[in-house]
Amino acid sequence: MLMNILMLVAGLALLTFGADYLVRGAVSLANRLGMPPLLIGLTVVGFGTSMPELLVSLQAALGGAPAIAVGNVVGSNIANILLIIGLAAVISPIAARIPNLGRDMVMMLAAAAIVLGLGYLGIIGFWSGAAMFIMLVAYLAWVTYSGHVTHDAADEGLNVRLGGWKEALFILGGLAGLFIGADLLVKAATSIAREFGISEAVIGLTIVAVGTSLPELATSVVAAFRRHSEMALGNVVGSNIFNILGILGITAMVVPIPVDPSIASFDIPFMVGVSLAFSALIMLVGHIGRFAGLAMLAIYAGYVAWLF
């Protein structure tokens, strides 16, 4: 048991640091190649910070633990809104000052509705995955054309320039950390679930989901302490879109993903409900204050307690 816990912690640490180093190295390479900042934010930073979710979901699906693969994405989206936005709002109230936020909210809700439908079908197959990935590419083209990005840390940290050897070290080291971390995390989480009689779905929805969301959590908390809490808003909306259309889409293109009935009947509808409430709060009220943030944290605590 102790070994599984150590593997879990090591896996989370490797995923967190691996994603950070990969993004920094990739941004430096993109700058060296002359990519525009907007495109770097959309692709390099957006995909880079979602790599933990992608590799964990792929590892879980290929390793015969599809409940962890789906639970990872659904749980990450729930945690992004209730935990990350809630925590950021408690630190510093969030004002919805992001241009074109309504457009991105609509895409986030559309992605949530798609996974809701696929959940009731019981499986996410190759063609469904391909359609989701194409939808993501179309969305990125749309955002690029409209000239605005809401994704993870896209507004800062894009001027990284490293020496050639350091750049290669960051990219290769980051990728190695992500691959090893994903393998350790999935194996440890699966073993812990079996040892305690907890379903793999619950482990995926909680420990794995929060673990793979650590890059987003760190980015949002730092932004909140710097009084830039609105960055957390764009961070979460972009991440939720990437998680469903990109992570589930790519994973399903590699291997079909059966959806656990418990996730399809409760957790995905709960994610959709949370997404709708979050969107309504932002679009109707225009901000998220500390009281709303505390309420979101309380709801998340209740959700996790109910799962266990």
Coordinates of N, CA and C in Angstrom, one line a residue, residues 66-195:
P66 N -10.9 1.8 -18.8 CA -11.6 3.0 -19.4 C -12.3 3.9 -18.5
A67 N -12.7 3.3 -17.3 CA -13.5 4.2 -16.4 C -12.5 5.3 -15.8
I68 N -11.3 5.0 -15.7 CA -10.3 6.1 -15.3 C -10.1 7.1 -16.4
A69 N -10.1 6.6 -17.7 CA -9.9 7.5 -18.8 C -11.1 8.5 -18.9
V70 N -12.3 8.0 -18.8 CA -13.5 8.9 -18.9 C -13.6 9.7 -17.6
G71 N -13.4 9.1 -16.5 CA -13.6 9.8 -15.2 C -12.5 10.9 -15.1
N72 N -11.4 10.7 -15.6 CA -10.3 11.7 -15.6 C -10.8 13.0 -16.3
V73 N -11.4 12.9 -17.5 CA -11.9 14.1 -18.2 C -13.1 14.7 -17.5
V74 N -14.1 13.9 -17.2 CA -15.3 14.4 -16.6 C -15.0 15.0 -15.2
G75 N -14.1 14.3 -14.4 CA -13.8 14.8 -13.1 C -12.9 16.1 -13.2
S76 N -12.0 16.1 -14.2 CA -11.2 17.3 -14.4 C -12.1 18.6 -14.7
N77 N -13.1 18.4 -15.5 CA -14.0 19.5 -15.9 C -14.8 20.0 -14.7
I78 N -15.2 19.0 -13.9 CA -16.0 19.4 -12.7 C -15.0 20.1 -11.7
A79 N -13.8 19.6 -11.5 CA -12.9 20.2 -10.6 C -12.4 21.6 -11.1
N80 N -12.3 21.7 -12.4 CA -11.9 23.0 -13.0 C -12.8 24.1 -12.6
I81 N -14.1 23.8 -12.6 CA -15.1 24.8 -12.3 C -15.3 25.0 -10.8
L82 N -15.6 23.9 -10.1 CA -16.0 24.1 -8.7 C -14.8 24.3 -7.8
L83 N -13.7 23.6 -8.1 CA -12.5 23.7 -7.2 C -11.6 24.9 -7.6
I84 N -11.2 24.9 -8.9 CA -10.2 25.9 -9.3 C -10.9 27.3 -9.4
I85 N -12.0 27.4 -10.0 CA -12.7 28.7 -10.1 C -13.1 29.2 -8.7
G86 N -13.6 28.2 -7.9 CA -14.1 28.5 -6.5 C -12.9 29.0 -5.7
L87 N -11.7 28.3 -5.7 CA -10.6 28.8 -5.0 C -10.1 30.1 -5.4
A88 N -10.0 30.3 -6.8 CA -9.5 31.6 -7.3 C -10.5 32.7 -6.9
A89 N -11.8 32.5 -6.9 CA -12.7 33.5 -6.5 C -12.6 33.9 -5.0
V90 N -12.3 32.9 -4.2 CA -12.1 33.2 -2.7 C -10.9 34.0 -2.5
I91 N -9.8 33.7 -3.3 CA -8.6 34.5 -3.2 C -8.8 36.0 -3.7
S92 N -9.5 36.1 -4.9 CA -9.7 37.4 -5.5 C -10.9 37.3 -6.4
P93 N -12.0 38.0 -6.1 CA -13.2 37.9 -6.9 C -12.9 38.0 -8.4
I94 N -13.7 37.3 -9.2 CA -13.5 37.2 -10.6 C -14.5 38.0 -11.4
A95 N -14.0 38.9 -12.2 CA -14.9 39.7 -13.1 C -14.7 39.2 -14.5
A96 N -15.9 39.0 -15.2 CA -15.9 38.5 -16.6 C -15.5 39.6 -17.6
R97 N -14.2 39.8 -17.7 CA -13.8 40.9 -18.5 C -13.1 40.4 -19.8
I98 N -13.4 39.2 -20.2 CA -12.7 38.6 -21.3 C -13.5 38.8 -22.6
P99 N -13.0 39.4 -23.6 CA -13.7 39.6 -24.9 C -14.1 38.2 -25.5
N100 N -15.3 38.1 -26.1 CA -15.8 36.9 -26.8 C -15.9 35.7 -25.8
L101 N -16.1 36.0 -24.5 CA -16.2 34.9 -23.6 C -17.5 34.1 -23.8
G102 N -18.6 34.8 -24.3 CA -19.8 34.1 -24.6 C -19.6 33.1 -25.6
R103 N -18.8 33.3 -26.7 CA -18.5 32.4 -27.7 C -17.9 31.1 -27.2
D104 N -16.9 31.3 -26.3 CA -16.2 30.2 -25.7 C -17.1 29.4 -24.7
M105 N -18.0 30.1 -24.0 CA -18.9 29.4 -23.1 C -19.8 28.5 -23.9
V106 N -20.3 29.0 -25.1 CA -21.2 28.2 -25.9 C -20.4 26.9 -26.4
M107 N -19.2 27.1 -26.8 CA -18.4 25.9 -27.2 C -18.2 24.9 -26.0
M108 N -18.0 25.4 -24.8 CA -17.8 24.6 -23.7 C -19.1 23.8 -23.4
L109 N -20.2 24.4 -23.5 CA -21.5 23.8 -23.3 C -21.8 22.8 -24.4
A110 N -21.4 23.1 -25.6 CA -21.7 22.2 -26.7 C -20.8 20.9 -26.5
A111 N -19.6 21.1 -26.1 CA -18.7 19.9 -25.8 C -19.3 19.0 -24.7
A112 N -19.8 19.7 -23.7 CA -20.4 19.0 -22.6 C -21.7 18.2 -23.0
A113 N -22.5 18.8 -23.9 CA -23.7 18.2 -24.4 C -23.3 16.9 -25.3
I114 N -22.2 17.0 -26.0 CA -21.8 15.9 -26.9 C -21.4 14.7 -26.0
V115 N -20.6 15.0 -25.0 CA -20.2 13.8 -24.1 C -21.4 13.3 -23.3
L116 N -22.4 14.1 -23.1 CA -23.6 13.6 -22.4 C -24.3 12.6 -23.3
G117 N -24.5 13.0 -24.6 CA -25.1 12.1 -25.6 C -24.3 10.8 -25.8
L118 N -23.0 10.9 -25.9 CA -22.1 9.7 -26.1 C -22.2 8.8 -24.8
G119 N -22.3 9.5 -23.7 CA -22.4 8.7 -22.4 C -23.6 7.8 -22.4
Y120 N -24.8 8.3 -22.9 CA -26.0 7.5 -23.0 C -25.9 6.4 -24.0
L121 N -25.1 6.6 -25.1 CA -24.9 5.6 -26.1 C -24.0 4.5 -25.5
G122 N -23.1 4.8 -24.5 CA -22.4 3.8 -23.8 C -21.0 3.6 -24.3
I123 N -20.6 4.2 -25.4 CA -19.2 4.1 -26.0 C -18.9 5.3 -26.8
I124 N -17.6 5.6 -26.8 CA -17.1 6.6 -27.6 C -16.1 6.0 -28.6
G125 N -16.6 5.8 -29.9 CA -15.8 5.1 -30.9 C -14.9 6.0 -31.7
F126 N -14.3 5.4 -32.7 CA -13.3 6.1 -33.5 C -13.9 7.3 -34.2
W127 N -15.1 7.1 -34.9 CA -15.6 8.2 -35.7 C -16.2 9.3 -34.8
S128 N -16.7 8.9 -33.6 CA -17.1 10.0 -32.6 C -15.9 10.8 -32.2
G129 N -14.8 10.1 -31.9 CA -13.5 10.7 -31.5 C -13.0 11.7 -32.6
A130 N -13.0 11.1 -33.9 CA -12.6 11.9 -35.0 C -13.4 13.2 -35.2
A131 N -14.7 13.1 -35.0 CA -15.6 14.2 -35.2 C -15.3 15.2 -34.1
M132 N -15.1 14.8 -32.8 CA -14.8 15.7 -31.7 C -13.5 16.4 -32.0
F133 N -12.5 15.7 -32.5 CA -11.2 16.3 -32.8 C -11.3 17.4 -33.9
I134 N -12.0 17.0 -34.9 CA -12.3 18.0 -36.0 C -13.0 19.2 -35.5
M135 N -13.9 19.0 -34.6 CA -14.6 20.1 -34.0 C -13.7 21.0 -33.3
L136 N -12.7 20.4 -32.6 CA -11.7 21.2 -31.8 C -10.8 22.0 -32.8
V137 N -10.4 21.4 -33.9 CA -9.6 22.1 -34.9 C -10.4 23.3 -35.5
A138 N -11.7 23.0 -35.8 CA -12.5 24.1 -36.3 C -12.6 25.3 -35.3
Y139 N -12.8 24.9 -34.0 CA -12.9 25.9 -33.0 C -11.6 26.7 -32.9
L140 N -10.4 26.1 -33.0 CA -9.2 26.8 -32.9 C -9.0 27.7 -34.1
A141 N -9.5 27.3 -35.3 CA -9.4 28.1 -36.5 C -10.3 29.3 -36.3
W142 N -11.5 29.1 -35.7 CA -12.5 30.2 -35.4 C -11.9 31.2 -34.5
V143 N -11.3 30.7 -33.4 CA -10.7 31.6 -32.4 C -9.5 32.4 -33.0
T144 N -8.7 31.7 -33.8 CA -7.6 32.4 -34.4 C -8.1 33.5 -35.4
Y145 N -9.1 33.2 -36.1 CA -9.6 34.2 -37.1 C -10.2 35.4 -36.4
S146 N -10.9 35.1 -35.2 CA -11.5 36.2 -34.5 C -10.4 37.0 -33.6
G147 N -9.2 36.4 -33.5 CA -8.1 37.1 -32.9 C -8.1 37.2 -31.4
H148 N -8.7 36.2 -30.8 CA -8.7 36.2 -29.3 C -8.5 34.8 -28.8
V149 N -7.7 34.7 -27.7 CA -7.5 33.4 -27.1 C -7.8 33.4 -25.6
T150 N -8.4 32.3 -25.1 CA -8.8 32.3 -23.7 C -8.1 31.1 -23.0
H151 N -7.2 30.5 -23.7 CA -6.6 29.2 -23.1 C -5.5 29.5 -22.0
D152 N -5.1 28.4 -21.5 CA -4.2 28.3 -20.3 C -3.0 29.3 -20.4
A153 N -3.0 30.3 -19.6 CA -1.8 31.1 -19.4 C -1.4 31.7 -20.8
A154 N -2.3 31.9 -21.7 CA -2.0 32.3 -23.0 C -1.6 33.8 -23.0
D155 N -2.0 34.6 -22.0 CA -1.6 36.0 -22.0 C -0.3 36.3 -21.4
E156 N 0.3 35.3 -20.8 CA 1.7 35.6 -20.2 C 2.5 34.3 -20.3
G157 N 3.8 34.5 -20.2 CA 4.7 33.4 -20.3 C 5.0 32.9 -21.7
L158 N 4.7 33.8 -22.7 CA 4.9 33.4 -24.1 C 6.2 33.9 -24.7
N159 N 7.0 34.6 -23.9 CA 8.2 35.2 -24.4 C 9.5 34.4 -24.0
V160 N 9.3 33.1 -23.7 CA 10.3 32.3 -23.2 C 11.3 32.0 -24.3
R161 N 12.6 32.2 -24.1 CA 13.7 31.9 -25.1 C 14.8 31.2 -24.3
L162 N 15.1 30.0 -24.7 CA 16.1 29.2 -24.0 C 17.2 28.9 -25.0
G163 N 18.4 28.5 -24.5 CA 19.5 28.1 -25.4 C 19.1 26.8 -26.0
G164 N 19.7 26.5 -27.2 CA 19.4 25.3 -27.9 C 19.4 24.0 -27.1
W165 N 20.5 23.7 -26.3 CA 20.6 22.5 -25.6 C 19.5 22.5 -24.4
K166 N 19.3 23.6 -23.8 CA 18.4 23.7 -22.7 C 16.9 23.5 -23.2
E167 N 16.7 24.1 -24.4 CA 15.4 23.9 -25.1 C 15.1 22.4 -25.3
A168 N 16.0 21.7 -25.9 CA 15.9 20.3 -26.1 C 15.7 19.5 -24.8
L169 N 16.5 19.9 -23.8 CA 16.4 19.2 -22.5 C 15.0 19.4 -21.9
F170 N 14.5 20.6 -22.0 CA 13.2 20.9 -21.4 C 12.1 20.1 -22.1
I171 N 12.1 20.0 -23.5 CA 11.1 19.3 -24.2 C 11.2 17.8 -24.0
L172 N 12.4 17.2 -24.1 CA 12.6 15.8 -23.9 C 12.4 15.4 -22.5
G173 N 12.9 16.2 -21.6 CA 12.7 15.9 -20.1 C 11.2 16.0 -19.7
G174 N 10.6 17.0 -20.3 CA 9.1 17.2 -20.0 C 8.3 16.0 -20.5
L175 N 8.6 15.6 -21.7 CA 7.9 14.5 -22.3 C 8.1 13.2 -21.5
A176 N 9.4 13.0 -21.1 CA 9.7 11.8 -20.3 C 9.0 11.8 -19.0
G177 N 9.0 13.0 -18.3 CA 8.3 13.1 -17.1 C 6.8 12.8 -17.2
L178 N 6.2 13.3 -18.3 CA 4.8 13.1 -18.5 C 4.5 11.6 -18.8
F179 N 5.3 10.9 -19.6 CA 5.0 9.5 -19.9 C 5.2 8.6 -18.7
I180 N 6.3 8.9 -17.9 CA 6.5 8.1 -16.7 C 5.5 8.4 -15.7
G181 N 5.2 9.7 -15.5 CA 4.2 10.1 -14.5 C 2.8 9.5 -14.8
A182 N 2.4 9.5 -16.0 CA 1.1 8.9 -16.4 C 1.1 7.5 -16.1
D183 N 2.1 6.7 -16.4 CA 2.2 5.3 -16.2 C 2.1 5.0 -14.7
L184 N 2.9 5.7 -13.9 CA 2.9 5.5 -12.4 C 1.5 5.9 -11.8
L185 N 0.9 7.0 -12.3 CA -0.3 7.4 -11.7 C -1.4 6.4 -12.0
V186 N -1.6 5.9 -13.2 CA -2.6 5.0 -13.6 C -2.4 3.7 -12.8
K187 N -1.2 3.2 -12.8 CA -1.0 1.9 -12.1 C -1.3 2.0 -10.6
A188 N -0.8 3.1 -10.0 CA -1.0 3.3 -8.5 C -2.5 3.5 -8.2
A189 N -3.2 4.3 -9.0 CA -4.6 4.6 -8.8 C -5.4 3.3 -9.0
T190 N -5.1 2.5 -10.0 CA -5.8 1.2 -10.2 C -5.6 0.3 -9.0
S191 N -4.4 0.2 -8.6 CA -4.1 -0.7 -7.4 C -4.8 -0.3 -6.2
I192 N -4.8 1.0 -5.9 CA -5.4 1.6 -4.7 C -6.9 1.3 -4.7
A193 N -7.5 1.5 -5.9 CA -9.0 1.3 -6.1 C -9.3 -0.2 -5.8
R194 N -8.5 -1.1 -6.3 CA -8.8 -2.5 -6.1 C -8.6 -2.9 -4.6
E195 N -7.6 -2.4 -4.0 CA -7.2 -2.7 -2.6 C -8.3 -2.3 -1.7

